[in-house]
JSON list of C-alpha atoms in Angstrom, two decimals:
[
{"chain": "A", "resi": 681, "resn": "UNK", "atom": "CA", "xyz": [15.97, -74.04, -79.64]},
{"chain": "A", "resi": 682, "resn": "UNK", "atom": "CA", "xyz": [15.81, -77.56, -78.77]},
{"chain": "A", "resi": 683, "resn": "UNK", "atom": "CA", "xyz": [11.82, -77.66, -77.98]},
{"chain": "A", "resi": 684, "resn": "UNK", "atom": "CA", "xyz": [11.88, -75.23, -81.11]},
{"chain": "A", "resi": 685, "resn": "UNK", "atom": "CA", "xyz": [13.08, -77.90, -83.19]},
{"chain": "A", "resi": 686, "resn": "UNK", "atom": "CA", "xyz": [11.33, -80.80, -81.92]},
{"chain": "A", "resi": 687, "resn": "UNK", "atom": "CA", "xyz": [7.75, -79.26, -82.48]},
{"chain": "A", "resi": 688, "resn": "UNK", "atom": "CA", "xyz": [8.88, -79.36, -85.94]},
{"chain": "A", "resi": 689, "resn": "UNK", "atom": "CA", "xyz": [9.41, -82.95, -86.68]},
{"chain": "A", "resi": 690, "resn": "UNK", "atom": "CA", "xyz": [6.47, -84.94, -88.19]},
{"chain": "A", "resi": 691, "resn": "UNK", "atom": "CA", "xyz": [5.68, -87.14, -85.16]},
{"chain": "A", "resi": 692, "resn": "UNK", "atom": "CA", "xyz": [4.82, -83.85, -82.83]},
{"chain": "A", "resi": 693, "resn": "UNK", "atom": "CA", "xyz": [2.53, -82.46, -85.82]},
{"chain": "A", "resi": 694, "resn": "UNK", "atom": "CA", "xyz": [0.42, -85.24, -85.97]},
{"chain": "A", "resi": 695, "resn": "UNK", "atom": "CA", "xyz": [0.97, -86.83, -82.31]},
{"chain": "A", "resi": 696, "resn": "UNK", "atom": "CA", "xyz": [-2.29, -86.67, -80.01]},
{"chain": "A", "resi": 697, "resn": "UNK", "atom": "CA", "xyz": [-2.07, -83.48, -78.11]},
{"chain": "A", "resi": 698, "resn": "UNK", "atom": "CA", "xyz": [-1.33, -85.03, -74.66]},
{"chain": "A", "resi": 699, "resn": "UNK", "atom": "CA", "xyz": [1.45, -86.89, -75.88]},
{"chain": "A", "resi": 700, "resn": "UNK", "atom": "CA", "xyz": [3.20, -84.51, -77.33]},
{"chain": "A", "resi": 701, "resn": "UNK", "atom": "CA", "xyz": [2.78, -82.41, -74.60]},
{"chain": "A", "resi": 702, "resn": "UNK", "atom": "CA", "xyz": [4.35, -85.21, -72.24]},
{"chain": "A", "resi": 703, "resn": "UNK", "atom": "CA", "xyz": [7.26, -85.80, -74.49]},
{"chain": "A", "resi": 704, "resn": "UNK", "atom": "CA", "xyz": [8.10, -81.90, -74.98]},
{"chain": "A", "resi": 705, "resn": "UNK", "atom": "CA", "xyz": [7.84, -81.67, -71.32]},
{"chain": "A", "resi": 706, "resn": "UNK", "atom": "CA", "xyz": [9.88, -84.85, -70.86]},
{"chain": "A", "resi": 707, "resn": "UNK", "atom": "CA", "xyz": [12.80, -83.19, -73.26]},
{"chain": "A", "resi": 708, "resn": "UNK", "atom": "CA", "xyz": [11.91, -79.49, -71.24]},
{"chain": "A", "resi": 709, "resn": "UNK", "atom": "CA", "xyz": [13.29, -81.43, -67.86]},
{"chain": "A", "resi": 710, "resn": "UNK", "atom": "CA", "xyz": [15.62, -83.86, -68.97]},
{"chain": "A", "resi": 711, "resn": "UNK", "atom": "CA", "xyz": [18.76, -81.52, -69.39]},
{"chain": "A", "resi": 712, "resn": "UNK", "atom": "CA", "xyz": [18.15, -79.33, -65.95]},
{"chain": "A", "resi": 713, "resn": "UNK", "atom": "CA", "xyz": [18.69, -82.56, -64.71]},
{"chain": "A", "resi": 714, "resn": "UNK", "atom": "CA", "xyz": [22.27, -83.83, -66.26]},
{"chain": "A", "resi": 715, "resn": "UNK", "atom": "CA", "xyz": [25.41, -82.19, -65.16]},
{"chain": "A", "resi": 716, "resn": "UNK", "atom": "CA", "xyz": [26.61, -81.86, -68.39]},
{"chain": "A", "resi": 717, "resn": "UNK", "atom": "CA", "xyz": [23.53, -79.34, -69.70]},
{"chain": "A", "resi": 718, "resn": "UNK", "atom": "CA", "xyz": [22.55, -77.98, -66.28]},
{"chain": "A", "resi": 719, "resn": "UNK", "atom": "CA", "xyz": [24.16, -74.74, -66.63]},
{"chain": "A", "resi": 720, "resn": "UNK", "atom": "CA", "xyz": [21.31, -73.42, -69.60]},
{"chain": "A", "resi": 721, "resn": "UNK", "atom": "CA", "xyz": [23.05, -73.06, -72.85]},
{"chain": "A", "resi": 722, "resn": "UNK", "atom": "CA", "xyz": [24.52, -76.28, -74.67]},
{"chain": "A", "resi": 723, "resn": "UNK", "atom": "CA", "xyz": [25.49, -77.43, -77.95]},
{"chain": "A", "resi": 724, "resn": "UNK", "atom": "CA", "xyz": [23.34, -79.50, -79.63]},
{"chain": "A", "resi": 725, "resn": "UNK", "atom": "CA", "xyz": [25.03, -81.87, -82.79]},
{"chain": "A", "resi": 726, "resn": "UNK", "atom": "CA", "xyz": [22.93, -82.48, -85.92]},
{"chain": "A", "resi": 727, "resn": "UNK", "atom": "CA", "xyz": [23.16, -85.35, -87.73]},
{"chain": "A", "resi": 728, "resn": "UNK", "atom": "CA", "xyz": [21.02, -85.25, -90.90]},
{"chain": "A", "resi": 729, "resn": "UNK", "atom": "CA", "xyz": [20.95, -87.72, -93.41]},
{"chain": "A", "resi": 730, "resn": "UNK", "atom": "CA", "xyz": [19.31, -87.67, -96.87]},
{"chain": "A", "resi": 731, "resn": "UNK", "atom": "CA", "xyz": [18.47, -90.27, -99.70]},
{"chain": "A", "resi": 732, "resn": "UNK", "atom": "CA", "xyz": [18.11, -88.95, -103.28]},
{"chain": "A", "resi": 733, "resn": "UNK", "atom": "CA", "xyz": [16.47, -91.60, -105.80]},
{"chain": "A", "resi": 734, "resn": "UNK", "atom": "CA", "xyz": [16.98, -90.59, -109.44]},
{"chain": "A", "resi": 735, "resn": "UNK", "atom": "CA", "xyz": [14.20, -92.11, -111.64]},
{"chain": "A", "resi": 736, "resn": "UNK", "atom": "CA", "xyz": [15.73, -93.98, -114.80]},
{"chain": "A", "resi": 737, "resn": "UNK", "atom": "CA", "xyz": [13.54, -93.41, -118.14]},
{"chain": "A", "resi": 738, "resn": "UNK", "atom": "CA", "xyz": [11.56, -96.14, -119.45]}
]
């Protein structure tokens, strides 16, 4: 789910293939690695913030 949801942000659409490919993989290892996320299945937080601008009539 994680590399799921990463392939979806705007900077892996447009990134140069091999880059993206290093960074997914990068993100692929980094949590067999940490104690914490080792074991396969983790929870992931979600912070998502959005701005709404409301144009004013002339």
């Amino acid at each position: 789910m994680l590399i799921a949801r990463m392939c979806t942000q705007s900077w892996a659409l447009v990134a140069d293939p091999a880059d993206r490919d290093a960074a997914i993989g990068a993100v692929r290892t980094y949590p067999v690695t940490r104690p914490e996320t080792s074991s396969g299945a983790f929870d992931l937080p979600l912070r998502i913030e959005v701005l709404r601008a409301v144009r004013s009539s002339p």
